[in-house]
Steps between C-alpha positions, in 0.01 A plus 500: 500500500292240724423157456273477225652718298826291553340141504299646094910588386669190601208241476529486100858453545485225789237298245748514215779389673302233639417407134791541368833458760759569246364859452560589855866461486660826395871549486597840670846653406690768603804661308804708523846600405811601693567853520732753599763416822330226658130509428243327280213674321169318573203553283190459702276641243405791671848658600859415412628413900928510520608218717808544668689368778402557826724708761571223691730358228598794311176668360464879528122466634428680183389235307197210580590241704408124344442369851275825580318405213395162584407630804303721306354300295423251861279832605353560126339120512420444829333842509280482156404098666378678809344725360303279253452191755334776692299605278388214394387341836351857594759601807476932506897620502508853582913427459733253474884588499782197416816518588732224436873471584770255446857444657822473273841419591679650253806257603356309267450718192820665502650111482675533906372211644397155334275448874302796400202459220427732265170634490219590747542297802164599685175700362265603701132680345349718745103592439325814699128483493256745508199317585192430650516126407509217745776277574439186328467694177800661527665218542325364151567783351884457597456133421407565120721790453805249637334220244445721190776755514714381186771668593508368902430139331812532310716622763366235750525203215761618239454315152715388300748781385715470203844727353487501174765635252429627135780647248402864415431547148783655280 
């Protein structure tokens, strides 16, 4: 895909939304239900993925682990937002690789220590560039990836996140 061809599928959309805010808010959801041992069956619409504990607190290794998977989904976002901020301000990738990591202390998990959080810690995104583009784009094209990466925005300014309990039907 290049620019134009880009710019002619998302221009319609950018007008309506402009026109009409409301219809650019979509609610996304994602679903699932406990299964065998420890695990959790998500549905992600294309595959069912089996969550399970990682080894570090008791997992087998077998199963996917949740914090691999935001990971995951880090490298998914950032790397579809490279790829169409390139594209749309014309920068040539021969290849672009992402890597992203993230320390854990499971201390905290496994409930050991009060002093230790749950949750990532640090995350770092790594980006390899195949290119023949100059510096000062690059570092645009980093820029916007950083600024329109939903899933980087979220992780860098979490919203407002809610538990919510509902009685299974009977």
């Amino acid at each position: 895909m290049n620019s134009e061809e880009l710019r002619s599928i998302q221009s319609p959309l950018k007008e309506h939304y402009r026109e009409a805010p409301d219809a650019a808010l979509v609610t996304l959801r994602a679903q699932g239900r406990i299964g065998e041992g420890v695990s959790c069956k998500i549905e992600t619409g294309k595959a069912l993925v089996v969550a399970g504990l990682h080894p570090a607190t008791g997992g087998s290794g077998q199963a996917a682990c949740s914090g691999d998977m935001l990971l995951e989904a880090l490298v998914a976002c950032a790397g579809v937002t490279l790829n169409a901020v390139a594209t749309a301000l014309g920068i040539a990738l021969r290849d672009a690789s992402l890597q992203a990591e993230g320390d854990l202390d499971f201390r905290g998990t496994l409930g050991l220590s009060k002093d230790v959080p749950v949750g990532f810690q640090n995350i770092r995104l790594t980006f390899t560039l195949d290119t023949d583009a100059p510096e000062d784009q690059l570092a645009t094209l980093l820029r916007l990836t950083e600024r329109y990466c939903v899933v980087y925005q979220t992780l860098a300014h979490p919203p407002a996140l809610a538990l919510i309990r509902k009685a299974a039907p009977r």
